[in-house]
Amino acid sequence: MTQEDPHKPFVIEWRQGFKVNIEQVDDEHQHLFTLVKALNLESVQQTVEELLDYVVVHFSNEQALMEKSGYPAFEQHLKLHEDFASHVADFLGNGDAWTEDRVQELRRFLNKWLVGHIMTHDLRFGKWYAEHVAPEKAAEQRQVSLAEKAAAISAQLHPQERSAPEAKHRGFFATLFGLR
């Protein structure tokens, strides 16, 4: 068995297998992988700040989605996010200078945590969401689509009821400059 070289960058690329099939969550996860990959000694402080800001955005968005959808394991998931934040705060707050080894240690932790968290907890949420929320959203979209089709058919059947544009100028700039 080969031993992992502690000086070799530990990089995990985003893979389709990480998808939870909630577009916003998947996009945010993908961006997190990009930020972790960007960690290097030369720009570590800036990248860490950007990463922390984005983690707050992602956790807030994901938690709001869970809470709004009534996800039954929301409280447990929130605790996982809090534990992660505490661990990162401890790591960053220890006062050690940034070295290549410390950057790699942070990257290794973040990659392993992201993969483990996504593949276990976020995929579980994605599956629950697909079973409980996605069908409702699809039904709502079908209703809107049917209403739009009915309006289009009605317009074709009764073309005289459609009103022609009253002004020669239309659009945002015409409205802005009072040309409507």
PDB file of C-alpha atoms in Angstrom:
ATOM      1  CA  MET A   1       0.000   0.000   0.000  1.00  0.00           C
ATOM      2  CA  THR A   2       1.374   3.397  -0.954  1.00  0.00           C
ATOM      3  CA  GLN A   3       1.473   6.184   1.555  1.00  0.00           C
ATOM      4  CA  GLU A   4      -0.002   9.576   0.682  1.00  0.00           C
ATOM      5  CA  ASP A   5       2.633  12.259   0.057  1.00  0.00           C
ATOM      6  CA  PRO A   6       1.785  15.080   2.519  1.00  0.00           C
ATOM      7  CA  HIS A   7       3.394  17.656   0.193  1.00  0.00           C
ATOM      8  CA  LYS A   8       1.410  16.686  -2.875  1.00  0.00           C
ATOM      9  CA  PRO A   9      -1.729  18.821  -3.277  1.00  0.00           C
ATOM     10  CA  PHE A  10      -4.842  16.926  -2.241  1.00  0.00           C
ATOM     11  CA  VAL A  11      -7.385  17.862  -4.886  1.00  0.00           C
ATOM     12  CA  ILE A  12     -10.764  16.331  -5.531  1.00  0.00           C
ATOM     13  CA  GLU A  13     -12.549  17.504  -8.639  1.00  0.00           C
ATOM     14  CA  TRP A  14     -16.309  17.948  -8.844  1.00  0.00           C
ATOM     15  CA  ARG A  15     -17.951  14.856 -10.305  1.00  0.00           C
ATOM     16  CA  GLN A  16     -21.451  14.181 -11.593  1.00  0.00           C
ATOM     17  CA  GLY A  17     -21.740  11.518  -8.889  1.00  0.00           C
ATOM     18  CA  PHE A  18     -21.833  14.331  -6.309  1.00  0.00           C
ATOM     19  CA  LYS A  19     -25.088  15.717  -7.714  1.00  0.00           C
ATOM     20  CA  VAL A  20     -28.051  15.807  -5.349  1.00  0.00           C
ATOM     21  CA  ASN A  21     -30.292  16.848  -8.265  1.00  0.00           C
ATOM     22  CA  ILE A  22     -31.294  20.188  -6.805  1.00  0.00           C
ATOM     23  CA  GLU A  23     -29.793  22.665  -9.269  1.00  0.00           C
ATOM     24  CA  GLN A  24     -28.973  25.457  -6.814  1.00  0.00           C
ATOM     25  CA  VAL A  25     -27.367  23.082  -4.309  1.00  0.00           C
ATOM     26  CA  ASP A  26     -25.359  21.312  -7.030  1.00  0.00           C
ATOM     27  CA  ASP A  27     -24.124  24.626  -8.460  1.00  0.00           C
ATOM     28  CA  GLU A  28     -23.065  25.794  -5.013  1.00  0.00           C
ATOM     29  CA  HIS A  29     -21.322  22.494  -4.236  1.00  0.00           C
ATOM     30  CA  GLN A  30     -19.447  22.711  -7.521  1.00  0.00           C
ATOM     31  CA  HIS A  31     -18.287  26.235  -6.668  1.00  0.00           C
ATOM     32  CA  LEU A  32     -17.110  25.050  -3.243  1.00  0.00           C
ATOM     33  CA  PHE A  33     -14.920  22.417  -4.907  1.00  0.00           C
ATOM     34  CA  THR A  34     -13.500  25.129  -7.176  1.00  0.00           C
ATOM     35  CA  LEU A  35     -12.641  27.328  -4.198  1.00  0.00           C
ATOM     36  CA  VAL A  36     -11.002  24.462  -2.289  1.00  0.00           C
ATOM     37  CA  LYS A  37      -8.956  23.597  -5.380  1.00  0.00           C
ATOM     38  CA  ALA A  38      -7.819  27.235  -5.598  1.00  0.00           C
ATOM     39  CA  LEU A  39      -6.230  27.135  -2.136  1.00  0.00           C
ATOM     40  CA  ASN A  40      -2.502  27.802  -2.385  1.00  0.00           C
ATOM     41  CA  LEU A  41       0.128  29.410  -0.207  1.00  0.00           C
ATOM     42  CA  GLU A  42       0.386  32.589  -2.301  1.00  0.00           C
ATOM     43  CA  SER A  43      -3.291  33.538  -2.017  1.00  0.00           C
ATOM     44  CA  VAL A  44      -4.422  31.506   0.978  1.00  0.00           C
ATOM     45  CA  GLN A  45      -5.789  34.414   3.029  1.00  0.00           C
ATOM     46  CA  GLN A  46      -7.915  35.800   0.185  1.00  0.00           C
ATOM     47  CA  THR A  47      -9.128  32.340  -0.866  1.00  0.00           C
ATOM     48  CA  VAL A  48      -9.985  31.357   2.718  1.00  0.00           C
ATOM     49  CA  GLU A  49     -11.997  34.565   3.146  1.00  0.00           C
ATOM     50  CA  GLU A  50     -13.868  33.942  -0.108  1.00  0.00           C
ATOM     51  CA  LEU A  51     -14.416  30.314   0.850  1.00  0.00           C
ATOM     52  CA  LEU A  52     -15.778  31.219   4.296  1.00  0.00           C
ATOM     53  CA  ASP A  53     -18.131  33.818   2.802  1.00  0.00           C
ATOM     54  CA  TYR A  54     -19.375  31.314   0.254  1.00  0.00           C
ATOM     55  CA  VAL A  55     -19.831  28.557   2.841  1.00  0.00           C
ATOM     56  CA  VAL A  56     -22.097  30.924   4.797  1.00  0.00           C
ATOM     57  CA  VAL A  57     -24.115  31.637   1.629  1.00  0.00           C
ATOM     58  CA  HIS A  58     -24.351  27.953   0.737  1.00  0.00           C
ATOM     59  CA  PHE A  59     -25.286  26.779   4.222  1.00  0.00           C
ATOM     60  CA  SER A  60     -27.891  29.540   4.498  1.00  0.00           C
ATOM     61  CA  ASN A  61     -29.417  28.661   1.127  1.00  0.00           C
ATOM     62  CA  GLU A  62     -29.391  24.928   1.774  1.00  0.00           C
ATOM     63  CA  GLN A  63     -30.833  25.303   5.273  1.00  0.00           C
ATOM     64  CA  ALA A  64     -33.572  27.663   4.033  1.00  0.00           C
ATOM     65  CA  LEU A  65     -34.499  25.144   1.338  1.00  0.00           C
ATOM     66  CA  MET A  66     -34.626  22.358   3.921  1.00  0.00           C
ATOM     67  CA  GLU A  67     -36.671  24.371   6.378  1.00  0.00           C
ATOM     68  CA  LYS A  68     -39.099  25.692   3.753  1.00  0.00           C
ATOM     69  CA  SER A  69     -39.650  22.208   2.331  1.00  0.00           C
ATOM     70  CA  GLY A  70     -40.248  20.657   5.760  1.00  0.00           C
ATOM     71  CA  TYR A  71     -37.245  18.322   5.606  1.00  0.00           C
ATOM     72  CA  PRO A  72     -37.614  16.072   8.673  1.00  0.00           C
ATOM     73  CA  ALA A  73     -33.836  15.825   9.326  1.00  0.00           C
ATOM     74  CA  PHE A  74     -33.327  19.589   9.168  1.00  0.00           C
ATOM     75  CA  GLU A  75     -32.181  19.975  12.795  1.00  0.00           C
ATOM     76  CA  GLN A  76     -29.621  17.171  12.471  1.00  0.00           C
ATOM     77  CA  HIS A  77     -28.329  18.669   9.221  1.00  0.00           C
ATOM     78  CA  LEU A  78     -28.043  22.096  10.823  1.00  0.00           C
ATOM     79  CA  LYS A  79     -25.947  20.530  13.602  1.00  0.00           C
ATOM     80  CA  LEU A  80     -23.568  19.053  10.997  1.00  0.00           C
ATOM     81  CA  HIS A  81     -23.087  22.504   9.480  1.00  0.00           C
ATOM     82  CA  GLU A  82     -22.465  23.996  12.931  1.00  0.00           C
ATOM     83  CA  ASP A  83     -19.906  21.289  13.756  1.00  0.00           C
ATOM     84  CA  PHE A  84     -18.121  21.958  10.469  1.00  0.00           C
ATOM     85  CA  ALA A  85     -18.020  25.710  11.173  1.00  0.00           C
ATOM     86  CA  SER A  86     -16.642  25.057  14.655  1.00  0.00           C
ATOM     87  CA  HIS A  87     -13.907  22.765  13.322  1.00  0.00           C
ATOM     88  CA  VAL A  88     -12.863  25.288  10.658  1.00  0.00           C
ATOM     89  CA  ALA A  89     -12.902  28.129  13.210  1.00  0.00           C
ATOM     90  CA  ASP A  90     -10.628  26.101  15.503  1.00  0.00           C
ATOM     91  CA  PHE A  91      -8.252  25.345  12.633  1.00  0.00           C
ATOM     92  CA  LEU A  92      -8.096  28.957  11.452  1.00  0.00           C
ATOM     93  CA  GLY A  93      -7.993  30.439  14.933  1.00  0.00           C
ATOM     94  CA  ASN A  94      -4.987  28.542  16.240  1.00  0.00           C
ATOM     95  CA  GLY A  95      -2.637  31.344  15.168  1.00  0.00           C
ATOM     96  CA  ASP A  96      -0.249  29.170  13.170  1.00  0.00           C
ATOM     97  CA  ALA A  97       1.458  30.780  10.192  1.00  0.00           C
ATOM     98  CA  TRP A  98       0.433  29.597   6.761  1.00  0.00           C
ATOM     99  CA  THR A  99       2.825  27.048   5.350  1.00  0.00           C
ATOM    100  CA  GLU A 100       2.442  24.703   2.398  1.00  0.00           C
ATOM    101  CA  ASP A 101       1.754  21.853   4.848  1.00  0.00           C
ATOM    102  CA  ARG A 102      -0.962  23.839   6.634  1.00  0.00           C
ATOM    103  CA  VAL A 103      -2.628  24.782   3.320  1.00  0.00           C
ATOM    104  CA  GLN A 104      -2.598  21.111   2.293  1.00  0.00           C
ATOM    105  CA  GLU A 105      -4.000  20.080   5.673  1.00  0.00           C
ATOM    106  CA  LEU A 106      -6.880  22.535   5.233  1.00  0.00           C
ATOM    107  CA  ARG A 107      -7.510  21.407   1.635  1.00  0.00           C
ATOM    108  CA  ARG A 108      -7.447  17.761   2.687  1.00  0.00           C
ATOM    109  CA  PHE A 109      -9.946  18.384   5.496  1.00  0.00           C
ATOM    110  CA  LEU A 110     -12.279  20.473   3.310  1.00  0.00           C
ATOM    111  CA  ASN A 111     -12.261  17.987   0.430  1.00  0.00           C
ATOM    112  CA  LYS A 112     -12.847  14.984   2.671  1.00  0.00           C
ATOM    113  CA  TRP A 113     -15.592  16.770   4.599  1.00  0.00           C
ATOM    114  CA  LEU A 114     -17.310  17.989   1.424  1.00  0.00           C
ATOM    115  CA  VAL A 115     -17.289  14.575  -0.219  1.00  0.00           C
ATOM    116  CA  GLY A 116     -18.416  12.769   2.933  1.00  0.00           C
ATOM    117  CA  HIS A 117     -21.129  15.318   3.698  1.00  0.00           C
ATOM    118  CA  ILE A 118     -22.486  15.462   0.146  1.00  0.00           C
ATOM    119  CA  MET A 119     -22.387  11.714  -0.431  1.00  0.00           C
ATOM    120  CA  THR A 120     -24.156  10.961   2.833  1.00  0.00           C
ATOM    121  CA  HIS A 121     -26.281  13.802   4.124  1.00  0.00           C
ATOM    122  CA  ASP A 122     -26.921  16.005   1.087  1.00  0.00           C
ATOM    123  CA  LEU A 123     -27.739  13.045  -1.168  1.00  0.00           C
ATOM    124  CA  ARG A 124     -30.222  11.896   1.477  1.00  0.00           C
ATOM    125  CA  PHE A 125     -31.830  15.360   1.365  1.00  0.00           C
ATOM    126  CA  GLY A 126     -31.809  15.334  -2.449  1.00  0.00           C
ATOM    127  CA  LYS A 127     -33.614  11.993  -2.498  1.00  0.00           C
ATOM    128  CA  TRP A 128     -36.177  13.186   0.047  1.00  0.00           C
ATOM    129  CA  TYR A 129     -36.671  16.446  -1.876  1.00  0.00           C
ATOM    130  CA  ALA A 130     -37.227  14.559  -5.147  1.00  0.00           C
ATOM    131  CA  GLU A 131     -39.854  12.358  -3.496  1.00  0.00           C
ATOM    132  CA  HIS A 132     -41.702  15.034  -1.510  1.00  0.00           C
ATOM    133  CA  VAL A 133     -41.178  18.478  -3.043  1.00  0.00           C
ATOM    134  CA  ALA A 134     -40.221  18.016  -6.697  1.00  0.00           C
ATOM    135  CA  PRO A 135     -43.537  16.330  -7.636  1.00  0.00           C
ATOM    136  CA  GLU A 136     -45.452  19.291  -6.162  1.00  0.00           C
ATOM    137  CA  LYS A 137     -43.288  21.757  -8.090  1.00  0.00           C
ATOM    138  CA  ALA A 138     -43.739  19.765 -11.290  1.00  0.00           C
ATOM    139  CA  ALA A 139     -47.524  19.781 -10.803  1.00  0.00           C
ATOM    140  CA  GLU A 140     -47.457  23.564 -10.250  1.00  0.00           C
ATOM    141  CA  GLN A 141     -45.410  24.025 -13.431  1.00  0.00           C
ATOM    142  CA  ARG A 142     -47.836  21.831 -15.386  1.00  0.00           C
ATOM    143  CA  GLN A 143     -50.744  23.956 -14.149  1.00  0.00           C
ATOM    144  CA  VAL A 144     -49.009  27.155 -15.250  1.00  0.00           C
ATOM    145  CA  SER A 145     -48.150  25.563 -18.575  1.00  0.00           C
ATOM    146  CA  LEU A 146     -51.765  24.479 -19.115  1.00  0.00           C
ATOM    147  CA  ALA A 147     -52.998  27.991 -18.288  1.00  0.00           C
ATOM    148  CA  GLU A 148     -50.522  29.494 -20.768  1.00  0.00           C
ATOM    149  CA  LYS A 149     -51.628  27.031 -23.475  1.00  0.00           C
ATOM    150  CA  ALA A 150     -55.288  27.849 -22.811  1.00  0.00           C
ATOM    151  CA  ALA A 151     -54.547  31.567 -23.148  1.00  0.00           C
ATOM    152  CA  ALA A 152     -52.699  30.972 -26.428  1.00  0.00           C
ATOM    153  CA  ILE A 153     -55.576  28.901 -27.842  1.00  0.00           C
ATOM    154  CA  SER A 154     -58.077  31.543 -26.749  1.00  0.00           C
ATOM    155  CA  ALA A 155     -56.024  34.245 -28.471  1.00  0.00           C
ATOM    156  CA  GLN A 156     -55.995  32.210 -31.684  1.00  0.00           C
ATOM    157  CA  LEU A 157     -59.745  31.635 -31.531  1.00  0.00           C
ATOM    158  CA  HIS A 158     -60.533  35.275 -30.768  1.00  0.00           C
ATOM    159  CA  PRO A 159     -57.889  37.382 -32.548  1.00  0.00           C
ATOM    160  CA  GLN A 160     -60.106  40.483 -32.550  1.00  0.00           C
ATOM    161  CA  GLU A 161     -59.914  40.632 -28.744  1.00  0.00           C
ATOM    162  CA  ARG A 162     -56.170  41.099 -28.789  1.00  0.00           C
ATOM    163  CA  SER A 163     -55.177  44.708 -28.633  1.00  0.00           C
ATOM    164  CA  ALA A 164     -52.561  46.082 -30.958  1.00  0.00           C
ATOM    165  CA  PRO A 165     -49.710  48.068 -29.488  1.00  0.00           C
ATOM    166  CA  GLU A 166     -50.778  51.671 -29.065  1.00  0.00           C
ATOM    167  CA  ALA A 167     -47.349  53.247 -29.322  1.00  0.00           C
ATOM    168  CA  LYS A 168     -44.622  52.929 -31.861  1.00  0.00           C
ATOM    169  CA  HIS A 169     -41.957  52.611 -29.135  1.00  0.00           C
ATOM    170  CA  ARG A 170     -41.870  49.641 -26.787  1.00  0.00           C
ATOM    171  CA  GLY A 171     -39.515  48.178 -24.250  1.00  0.00           C
ATOM    172  CA  PHE A 172     -37.499  49.248 -21.274  1.00  0.00           C
ATOM    173  CA  PHE A 173     -35.882  52.353 -22.764  1.00  0.00           C
ATOM    174  CA  ALA A 174     -39.155  53.599 -24.247  1.00  0.00           C
ATOM    175  CA  THR A 175     -40.744  53.297 -20.801  1.00  0.00           C
ATOM    176  CA  LEU A 176     -37.725  54.888 -19.135  1.00  0.00           C
ATOM    177  CA  PHE A 177     -37.757  57.909 -21.458  1.00  0.00           C
ATOM    178  CA  GLY A 178     -41.560  58.241 -21.588  1.00  0.00           C
ATOM    179  CA  LEU A 179     -41.894  57.252 -25.243  1.00  0.00           C
ATOM    180  CA  ARG A 180     -44.714  54.761 -24.637  1.00  0.00           C
TER     181      ARG A 180
END
